[in-house]
mmCIF file of C-alpha atoms and ligand atoms in Angstrom:
data_model
loop_
_atom_site.group_PDB
_atom_site.id
_atom_site.type_symbol
_atom_site.label_atom_id
_atom_site.label_comp_id
_atom_site.label_asym_id
_atom_site.label_seq_id
_atom_site.Cartn_x
_atom_site.Cartn_y
_atom_site.Cartn_z
ATOM 1 C CA MET D 1 -79.034 -33.029 83.730
ATOM 2 C CA GLU D 2 -79.391 -36.602 82.951
ATOM 3 C CA PRO D 3 -75.918 -37.818 81.242
ATOM 4 C CA ASP D 4 -75.904 -37.475 77.133
ATOM 5 C CA PRO D 5 -74.049 -40.849 76.403
ATOM 6 C CA SER D 6 -71.708 -40.816 73.374
ATOM 7 C CA ILE D 7 -72.686 -43.537 70.423
ATOM 8 C CA ILE D 8 -69.417 -44.339 69.752
ATOM 9 C CA SER D 9 -67.101 -42.783 71.831
ATOM 10 C CA PRO D 10 -64.844 -45.643 71.943
ATOM 11 C CA GLU D 11 -63.936 -45.408 68.285
ATOM 12 C CA THR D 12 -63.785 -41.714 68.442
ATOM 13 C CA PRO D 13 -60.226 -40.579 67.272
ATOM 14 C CA GLU D 14 -58.257 -38.780 70.145
ATOM 15 C CA GLY D 15 -59.427 -34.973 69.950
ATOM 16 C CA MET D 16 -62.462 -35.270 67.722
ATOM 17 C CA SER D 17 -65.684 -35.359 69.012
ATOM 18 C CA PRO D 18 -68.068 -38.393 69.142
ATOM 19 C CA TRP D 19 -71.840 -38.375 68.094
ATOM 20 C CA THR D 20 -73.843 -38.294 70.978
ATOM 21 C CA TRP D 21 -77.841 -38.252 71.432
ATOM 22 C CA SER D 22 -77.936 -34.489 71.351
ATOM 23 C CA ASP D 23 -76.571 -34.083 68.006
ATOM 24 C CA LEU D 24 -79.110 -36.593 66.495
ATOM 25 C CA PHE D 25 -82.110 -35.315 68.758
ATOM 26 C CA PRO D 26 -81.657 -31.638 69.543
ATOM 27 C CA ASP D 27 -84.048 -29.870 71.203
ATOM 28 C CA ALA D 28 -85.863 -28.536 68.172
ATOM 29 C CA ASP D 29 -88.613 -29.691 65.333
ATOM 30 C CA TYR D 30 -87.493 -32.216 63.265
ATOM 31 C CA GLN D 31 -85.402 -31.151 60.205
ATOM 32 C CA PHE D 32 -82.876 -33.120 57.892
ATOM 33 C CA SER D 33 -79.488 -32.720 59.456
ATOM 34 C CA PHE D 34 -76.531 -31.135 57.302
ATOM 35 C CA GLN D 35 -74.229 -31.230 59.934
ATOM 36 C CA PHE D 36 -70.646 -32.998 59.828
ATOM 37 C CA LYS D 37 -67.879 -33.227 62.115
ATOM 38 C CA ARG D 38 -64.244 -34.221 61.118
ATOM 39 C CA GLY D 39 -63.238 -38.013 61.330
ATOM 40 C CA LEU D 40 -60.324 -40.168 60.200
ATOM 41 C CA LEU D 41 -60.799 -43.287 57.892
ATOM 42 C CA SER D 42 -58.643 -45.512 59.804
ATOM 43 C CA SER D 43 -61.095 -45.216 62.706
ATOM 44 C CA PHE D 44 -64.455 -45.035 60.843
ATOM 45 C CA TYR D 45 -63.767 -48.464 58.856
ATOM 46 C CA GLN D 46 -62.088 -50.263 61.915
ATOM 47 C CA PRO D 47 -63.851 -53.163 63.156
ATOM 48 C CA SER D 48 -65.094 -52.983 66.780
ATOM 49 C CA SER D 49 -62.910 -56.499 67.258
ATOM 50 C CA PRO D 50 -60.905 -58.909 65.233
ATOM 51 C CA ALA D 51 -64.348 -61.555 65.008
ATOM 52 C CA SER D 52 -67.012 -59.182 65.569
ATOM 53 C CA PHE D 53 -70.618 -60.410 65.087
ATOM 54 C CA ALA D 54 -70.499 -57.409 61.965
ATOM 55 C CA LEU D 55 -67.461 -58.873 60.225
ATOM 56 C CA ARG D 56 -68.863 -62.624 60.492
ATOM 57 C CA GLU D 57 -71.996 -61.537 59.491
ATOM 58 C CA ARG D 58 -70.490 -59.382 56.380
ATOM 59 C CA VAL D 59 -68.580 -63.016 55.556
ATOM 60 C CA ARG D 60 -71.763 -64.517 55.557
ATOM 61 C CA LEU D 61 -73.633 -62.095 53.375
ATOM 62 C CA LEU D 62 -71.016 -62.047 50.868
ATOM 63 C CA SER D 63 -70.791 -65.590 50.588
ATOM 64 C CA GLN D 64 -75.012 -66.399 50.286
ATOM 65 C CA HIS D 65 -75.999 -63.037 49.148
ATOM 66 C CA ARG D 66 -73.062 -61.796 47.133
ATOM 67 C CA SER D 67 -75.134 -59.922 44.115
ATOM 68 C CA ASP D 68 -77.360 -58.312 46.401
ATOM 69 C CA CYS D 69 -74.508 -56.614 48.372
ATOM 70 C CA LEU D 70 -71.638 -56.195 45.914
ATOM 71 C CA ALA D 71 -71.799 -54.233 42.131
ATOM 72 C CA TRP D 72 -69.508 -52.130 40.151
ATOM 73 C CA SER D 73 -69.426 -50.551 36.701
ATOM 74 C CA ASN D 74 -66.384 -51.251 34.243
ATOM 75 C CA SER D 75 -65.545 -47.417 34.606
ATOM 76 C CA SER D 76 -65.107 -47.950 38.451
ATOM 77 C CA GLU D 77 -61.968 -50.526 37.743
ATOM 78 C CA GLU D 78 -59.052 -48.005 38.581
ATOM 79 C CA ALA D 79 -61.414 -46.496 41.656
ATOM 80 C CA ILE D 80 -61.922 -49.767 42.947
ATOM 81 C CA ALA D 81 -57.901 -50.558 43.036
ATOM 82 C CA GLU D 82 -57.432 -47.196 44.516
ATOM 83 C CA THR D 83 -59.614 -47.674 47.202
ATOM 84 C CA HIS D 84 -57.907 -51.230 47.852
ATOM 85 C CA ARG D 85 -54.261 -49.973 48.045
ATOM 86 C CA LEU D 86 -55.759 -46.823 50.621
ATOM 87 C CA PHE D 87 -57.223 -49.320 52.831
ATOM 88 C CA ALA D 88 -54.147 -51.780 52.347
ATOM 89 C CA GLU D 89 -51.783 -48.812 53.549
ATOM 90 C CA LEU D 90 -53.799 -48.074 56.449
ATOM 91 C CA ARG D 91 -53.857 -52.331 57.015
ATOM 92 C CA LEU D 92 -57.341 -52.412 57.382
ATOM 93 C CA VAL D 93 -56.960 -54.954 54.558
ATOM 94 C CA GLY D 94 -54.319 -57.662 52.527
ATOM 95 C CA SER D 95 -53.096 -56.039 49.644
ATOM 96 C CA SER D 96 -53.809 -59.294 47.428
ATOM 97 C CA SER D 97 -55.742 -59.732 44.317
ATOM 98 C CA ILE D 98 -56.008 -55.619 43.745
ATOM 99 C CA SER D 99 -56.204 -55.889 40.038
ATOM 100 C CA ASP D 100 -59.280 -57.765 40.176
ATOM 101 C CA PRO D 101 -62.473 -55.342 40.752
ATOM 102 C CA GLU D 102 -65.054 -57.705 42.141
ATOM 103 C CA GLN D 103 -61.983 -59.614 44.316
ATOM 104 C CA SER D 104 -61.183 -56.269 45.694
ATOM 105 C CA LEU D 105 -64.693 -55.395 46.631
ATOM 106 C CA LEU D 106 -64.804 -58.835 48.456
ATOM 107 C CA ALA D 107 -61.959 -58.205 50.332
ATOM 108 C CA LEU D 108 -62.827 -54.863 51.605
ATOM 109 C CA GLY D 109 -66.546 -55.879 52.226
ATOM 110 C CA GLN D 110 -65.137 -59.009 54.387
ATOM 111 C CA SER D 111 -62.398 -56.891 55.919
ATOM 112 C CA LEU D 112 -64.072 -53.173 56.969
ATOM 113 C CA GLU D 113 -66.842 -53.121 59.328
ATOM 114 C CA ALA D 114 -68.533 -50.182 57.465
ATOM 115 C CA ASP D 115 -70.450 -50.461 54.026
ATOM 116 C CA LEU D 116 -68.222 -48.519 51.191
ATOM 117 C CA ILE D 117 -69.815 -46.635 47.571
ATOM 118 C CA LEU D 118 -67.711 -44.967 45.022
ATOM 119 C CA LEU D 119 -69.205 -42.343 43.306
ATOM 120 C CA GLN D 120 -67.592 -40.480 40.024
ATOM 121 C CA ILE D 121 -68.500 -37.063 38.856
ATOM 122 C CA THR D 122 -70.026 -37.127 35.302
ATOM 123 C CA GLU D 123 -71.245 -34.174 34.219
ATOM 124 C CA GLY D 124 -71.024 -32.238 37.225
ATOM 125 C CA GLN D 125 -73.126 -35.112 39.112
ATOM 126 C CA PRO D 126 -71.939 -37.542 41.263
ATOM 127 C CA VAL D 127 -73.163 -41.110 40.062
ATOM 128 C CA VAL D 128 -72.668 -44.523 41.917
ATOM 129 C CA VAL D 129 -70.158 -46.316 40.134
ATOM 130 C CA ALA D 130 -69.264 -49.187 42.739
ATOM 131 C CA GLY D 131 -69.435 -50.786 46.306
ATOM 132 C CA VAL D 132 -70.537 -53.051 48.870
ATOM 133 C CA ALA D 133 -73.308 -52.580 51.099
ATOM 134 C CA CYS D 134 -74.218 -55.505 53.250
ATOM 135 C CA PHE D 135 -75.764 -53.426 55.796
ATOM 136 C CA PRO D 136 -78.382 -51.269 54.026
ATOM 137 C CA THR D 137 -81.440 -49.185 56.005
ATOM 138 C CA GLY D 138 -84.291 -50.475 53.244
ATOM 139 C CA TRP D 139 -82.197 -50.261 50.073
ATOM 140 C CA SER D 140 -79.822 -52.057 47.780
ATOM 141 C CA LEU D 141 -76.791 -51.098 46.124
ATOM 142 C CA PRO D 142 -77.446 -53.182 43.062
ATOM 143 C CA ALA D 143 -80.570 -50.761 42.378
ATOM 144 C CA LYS D 144 -78.418 -47.918 43.007
ATOM 145 C CA LEU D 145 -75.862 -48.443 40.384
ATOM 146 C CA GLY D 146 -75.320 -46.038 37.778
ATOM 147 C CA LEU D 147 -77.722 -43.359 39.325
ATOM 148 C CA PRO D 148 -76.937 -39.849 40.363
ATOM 149 C CA LEU D 149 -77.120 -39.199 43.737
ATOM 150 C CA LEU D 150 -80.161 -36.946 43.256
ATOM 151 C CA GLY D 151 -81.610 -40.458 41.679
ATOM 152 C CA VAL D 152 -80.258 -42.125 44.546
ATOM 153 C CA HIS D 153 -82.169 -39.963 47.016
ATOM 154 C CA GLN D 154 -85.332 -39.792 44.503
ATOM 155 C CA GLY D 155 -87.532 -41.813 46.729
ATOM 156 C CA VAL D 156 -86.779 -39.732 49.806
ATOM 157 C CA PRO D 157 -89.635 -37.379 50.246
ATOM 158 C CA LYS D 158 -88.280 -33.333 50.351
ATOM 159 C CA LEU D 159 -84.840 -34.480 50.405
ATOM 160 C CA ASN D 160 -83.657 -33.417 46.939
ATOM 161 C CA GLU D 161 -86.011 -30.282 47.367
ATOM 162 C CA GLU D 162 -84.328 -29.134 50.636
ATOM 163 C CA LEU D 163 -80.739 -30.333 50.169
ATOM 164 C CA GLY D 164 -80.183 -31.562 46.693
ATOM 165 C CA PRO D 165 -77.960 -28.739 45.436
ATOM 166 C CA ARG D 166 -76.020 -27.953 48.684
ATOM 167 C CA ILE D 167 -75.246 -31.835 48.972
ATOM 168 C CA ASN D 168 -73.768 -31.926 45.379
ATOM 169 C CA ARG D 169 -71.858 -28.310 46.219
ATOM 170 C CA PHE D 170 -70.327 -30.229 49.513
ATOM 171 C CA LEU D 171 -69.266 -33.048 47.489
ATOM 172 C CA GLY D 172 -67.861 -31.039 45.019
ATOM 173 C CA GLY D 173 -65.714 -29.164 47.664
ATOM 174 C CA LEU D 174 -64.057 -32.483 49.505
ATOM 175 C CA LYS D 175 -60.486 -32.490 50.153
ATOM 176 C CA SER D 176 -58.612 -35.790 49.902
ATOM 177 C CA ASP D 177 -56.653 -35.526 53.152
ATOM 178 C CA VAL D 178 -59.855 -34.563 55.128
ATOM 179 C CA SER D 179 -62.369 -37.045 55.748
ATOM 180 C CA TRP D 180 -65.998 -35.685 57.049
ATOM 181 C CA GLU D 181 -68.887 -37.675 58.871
ATOM 182 C CA ARG D 182 -72.323 -37.505 59.322
ATOM 183 C CA ALA D 183 -75.389 -39.401 61.088
ATOM 184 C CA ASN D 184 -79.097 -40.571 60.356
ATOM 185 C CA TRP D 185 -81.260 -42.174 62.596
ATOM 186 C CA GLY D 186 -84.062 -44.343 61.927
ATOM 187 C CA LEU D 187 -86.265 -46.963 64.046
ATOM 188 C CA SER D 188 -86.558 -50.776 63.539
ATOM 189 C CA ALA D 189 -88.365 -53.750 64.559
ATOM 190 C CA THR D 190 -85.362 -56.060 64.686
ATOM 191 C CA SER D 191 -81.838 -56.091 65.630
ATOM 192 C CA GLN D 192 -80.812 -57.804 62.128
ATOM 193 C CA LEU D 193 -77.832 -55.611 60.446
ATOM 194 C CA SER D 194 -79.141 -56.233 56.756
ATOM 195 C CA LEU D 195 -82.091 -54.320 56.570
ATOM 196 C CA ASN D 196 -81.732 -55.035 52.296
ATOM 197 C CA PRO D 197 -85.384 -55.402 50.872
ATOM 198 C CA LEU D 198 -84.455 -58.172 48.648
ATOM 199 C CA THR D 199 -84.674 -60.200 51.973
ATOM 200 C CA PRO D 200 -87.581 -59.820 53.861
ATOM 201 C CA PHE D 201 -87.269 -58.498 57.449
ATOM 202 C CA PRO D 202 -89.620 -57.819 60.244
ATOM 203 C CA ARG D 203 -91.173 -54.141 59.958
ATOM 204 C CA LEU D 204 -92.500 -51.736 62.603
ATOM 205 C CA THR D 205 -96.180 -52.735 63.476
ATOM 206 C CA PRO D 206 -98.636 -50.989 66.168
ATOM 207 C CA GLN D 207 -98.332 -54.033 67.889
ATOM 208 C CA THR D 208 -94.626 -53.784 68.258
ATOM 209 C CA PRO D 209 -93.641 -53.593 72.017
ATOM 210 C CA LEU D 210 -90.995 -50.919 73.045
ATOM 211 C CA GLU D 211 -88.754 -53.517 74.191
ATOM 212 C CA GLU D 212 -88.521 -54.673 70.412
ATOM 213 C CA ILE D 213 -87.876 -51.156 68.758
ATOM 214 C CA TYR D 214 -84.060 -50.547 68.091
ATOM 215 C CA ILE D 215 -83.011 -46.660 67.057
ATOM 216 C CA ARG D 216 -80.488 -47.727 63.955
ATOM 217 C CA VAL D 217 -78.010 -44.890 63.804
ATOM 218 C CA GLU D 218 -75.998 -44.667 60.566
ATOM 219 C CA THR D 219 -72.799 -42.927 60.888
ATOM 220 C CA GLN D 220 -71.270 -41.962 57.497
ATOM 221 C CA SER D 221 -68.048 -40.691 55.861
ATOM 222 C CA LEU D 222 -67.088 -38.837 53.079
ATOM 223 C CA THR D 223 -63.810 -38.431 51.559
ATOM 224 C CA ILE D 224 -62.488 -38.128 48.291
ATOM 225 C CA LEU D 225 -59.808 -40.208 46.715
ATOM 226 C CA PRO D 226 -55.981 -38.805 46.799
ATOM 227 C CA SER D 227 -56.320 -39.144 42.542
ATOM 228 C CA ARG D 228 -59.891 -37.230 43.000
ATOM 229 C CA THR D 229 -61.445 -39.667 40.406
ATOM 230 C CA ALA D 230 -64.108 -40.736 42.838
ATOM 231 C CA ILE D 231 -65.609 -40.245 46.447
ATOM 232 C CA LEU D 232 -65.748 -42.545 48.856
ATOM 233 C CA PHE D 233 -69.083 -42.953 50.793
ATOM 234 C CA GLY D 234 -69.211 -45.149 53.822
ATOM 235 C CA ILE D 235 -71.580 -46.214 56.246
ATOM 236 C CA ARG D 236 -71.554 -47.751 59.645
ATOM 237 C CA ILE D 237 -74.396 -49.025 61.371
ATOM 238 C CA HIS D 238 -74.886 -48.583 65.514
ATOM 239 C CA LEU D 239 -77.908 -50.156 66.900
ATOM 240 C CA THR D 240 -79.202 -49.317 70.300
ATOM 241 C CA PRO D 241 -82.675 -50.786 71.972
ATOM 242 C CA LEU D 242 -84.902 -47.883 72.350
ATOM 243 C CA ALA D 243 -85.845 -48.432 75.792
ATOM 244 C CA ASP D 244 -82.275 -48.097 76.773
ATOM 245 C CA LEU D 245 -82.912 -44.021 75.862
ATOM 246 C CA TRP D 246 -86.316 -44.319 76.917
ATOM 247 C CA VAL D 247 -85.071 -44.002 80.697
ATOM 248 C CA ASN D 248 -83.456 -40.879 80.268
ATOM 249 C CA ALA D 249 -86.475 -38.211 80.140
ATOM 250 C CA ASN D 250 -84.785 -35.525 78.981
ATOM 251 C CA LEU D 251 -83.621 -37.609 75.754
ATOM 252 C CA ARG D 252 -87.218 -39.009 75.396
ATOM 253 C CA GLN D 253 -88.925 -35.842 75.267
ATOM 254 C CA ARG D 254 -86.320 -34.919 72.331
ATOM 255 C CA ILE D 255 -86.873 -37.938 70.344
ATOM 256 C CA GLN D 256 -90.769 -37.601 70.961
ATOM 257 C CA ARG D 257 -90.529 -34.186 69.792
ATOM 258 C CA ALA D 258 -88.752 -35.359 66.476
ATOM 259 C CA LEU D 259 -91.421 -37.932 66.324
ATOM 260 C CA ARG D 260 -94.224 -35.309 66.590
ATOM 261 C CA THR D 261 -92.773 -33.023 64.107
ATOM 262 C CA LEU D 262 -91.434 -35.426 61.402
ATOM 263 C CA PRO D 263 -93.540 -34.810 58.069
ATOM 264 C CA ALA D 264 -96.046 -37.778 57.362
ATOM 265 C CA SER D 265 -94.360 -38.580 54.110
ATOM 266 C CA LEU D 266 -90.919 -38.714 55.877
ATOM 267 C CA ALA D 267 -92.636 -41.062 58.481
ATOM 268 C CA ASP D 268 -93.743 -43.321 55.909
ATOM 269 C CA TYR D 269 -90.443 -43.711 54.509
ATOM 270 C CA LYS D 270 -88.924 -44.721 57.447
ATOM 271 C CA GLY D 271 -91.653 -47.021 58.119
ATOM 272 C CA LEU D 272 -92.172 -45.587 61.352
ATOM 273 C CA THR D 273 -95.995 -44.443 61.121
ATOM 274 C CA PRO D 274 -97.220 -47.762 63.214
ATOM 275 C CA VAL D 275 -95.660 -47.041 66.031
ATOM 276 C CA LEU D 276 -95.721 -43.107 66.063
ATOM 277 C CA ALA D 277 -98.781 -42.662 68.039
ATOM 278 C CA LYS D 278 -97.492 -45.122 71.098
ATOM 279 C CA LEU D 279 -94.318 -43.291 71.190
ATOM 280 C CA ILE D 280 -95.693 -39.775 71.267
ATOM 281 C CA ALA D 281 -98.062 -40.785 73.872
ATOM 282 C CA GLY D 282 -95.520 -42.926 75.855
HETATM 283 C C1 HEM X 301 -73.526 -35.432 51.930
HETATM 284 C C2 HEM X 301 -74.633 -35.380 52.468
HETATM 285 C C3 HEM X 301 -75.667 -36.378 52.235
HETATM 286 C C4 HEM X 301 -77.037 -36.125 52.981
HETATM 287 C C5 HEM X 301 -77.511 -34.785 53.733
HETATM 288 C C6 HEM X 301 -77.865 -37.398 52.814
HETATM 289 C C7 HEM X 301 -78.989 -37.405 53.398
HETATM 290 C C8 HEM X 301 -79.870 -38.356 53.515
HETATM 291 C C9 HEM X 301 -81.209 -38.550 53.912
HETATM 292 C C10 HEM X 301 -81.785 -37.653 55.070
HETATM 293 C C11 HEM X 301 -81.692 -39.920 53.640
HETATM 294 C C12 HEM X 301 -82.932 -40.153 54.257
HETATM 295 C C13 HEM X 301 -82.523 -41.289 55.491
HETATM 296 C C14 HEM X 301 -83.561 -41.399 56.347
HETATM 297 O O1 HEM X 301 -83.827 -40.159 56.964
HETATM 298 O O2 HEM X 301 -83.940 -42.434 56.899
HETATM 299 C C15 HEM X 301 -80.860 -40.050 52.787
HETATM 300 C C16 HEM X 301 -80.917 -41.455 52.000
HETATM 301 C C17 HEM X 301 -79.955 -42.070 51.299
HETATM 302 N N1 HEM X 301 -78.665 -41.503 51.173
HETATM 303 FE FE1 HEM X 301 -78.122 -39.887 51.338
HETATM 304 N N2 HEM X 301 -77.721 -38.128 51.878
HETATM 305 C C18 HEM X 301 -76.017 -38.029 51.572
HETATM 306 C C19 HEM X 301 -75.210 -38.311 50.826
HETATM 307 C C20 HEM X 301 -75.288 -39.444 50.386
HETATM 308 C C21 HEM X 301 -74.123 -40.257 49.256
HETATM 309 C C22 HEM X 301 -72.764 -39.624 48.871
HETATM 310 C C23 HEM X 301 -74.869 -41.147 49.313
HETATM 311 C C24 HEM X 301 -74.106 -42.314 48.339
HETATM 312 C C25 HEM X 301 -74.732 -43.286 47.578
HETATM 313 C C26 HEM X 301 -76.207 -41.322 49.614
HETATM 314 C C27 HEM X 301 -76.950 -42.594 49.678
HETATM 315 C C28 HEM X 301 -78.160 -42.438 50.475
HETATM 316 C C29 HEM X 301 -79.107 -43.788 49.847
HETATM 317 C C30 HEM X 301 -78.723 -45.346 48.966
HETATM 318 C C31 HEM X 301 -80.036 -43.530 50.939
HETATM 319 C C32 HEM X 301 -81.257 -44.523 51.084
HETATM 320 C C33 HEM X 301 -82.447 -44.014 49.798
HETATM 321 C C34 HEM X 301 -83.557 -45.036 49.671
HETATM 322 O O3 HEM X 301 -84.334 -45.572 50.805
HETATM 323 O O4 HEM X 301 -83.777 -45.456 48.504
HETATM 324 N N3 HEM X 301 -76.284 -40.421 50.467
HETATM 325 N N4 HEM X 301 -79.723 -39.331 52.432
#
């Protein structure tokens, strides 16, 4: 059997399983994944190196496009301060300006390699109240501010019907000392980290050659703040040229099976429809 390379093994804390391509592409028809693994906040948000490209890109975006990446509402001030203190204790961010929400989000956005969103439970629903999202995949944080999670997921075909109540139950049961991770995949026509629709980015077309297609994995971390006043949702992007995976016949077949069985509405949402026929055939 050919190797099943892990996606993020160097960053995986000892004793915890890394995300593998088999997790993302099991030998099965496509379905929304509700698989979670235990993780550590300190590893999830840790930059891959002190001056990584991702960190430099975050500093650039937060300087040139701050209002597209960063958003907060008045009710979130205490939760932002608590998040800042939490990451300062983990030594992932400096501890200055903890009393200024915008400066806190800015410091977090520039120091962590993952995006971060805070949700508060209001009338039994998790609602987006703040965050810093430099590398979104086709959405923008300011447009999601104030929305309950059902509203955030509204544009994803079938998701609320299939998983909405289960997601809310899962979030309602989070414990503050445990962080859970999940993973999502998509394809893109660019290795750009930010796919914020407020700035145009290349889309997949029938002409996009295999060599220019990237598989875009989002690992996500979910935990609840020690005060239990807000849920912390992190998103980290991992890009791999699809051609690197295509040489592994077994993995290629499992990716093709997912593409073949993806509902058409979801393929459209993910922007994959223009390349589906070519990838399934080859
Ligand atoms: C806990 C379980 C969760 C599951 C199973 C889940 C699942 C998904 C799935 C399947 C998608 C579609 C992505 C794709 O297939 O390309 C999606 C999109 C998204 N999710 Fe979640 N999600 C969860 C939690 C959250 C949370 C806590 C947030 C925080 C705000 C969130 C924010 C988003 C956003 C912003 C999008 C993109 C929506 C758009 O394109 O407009 N998700 N989610």
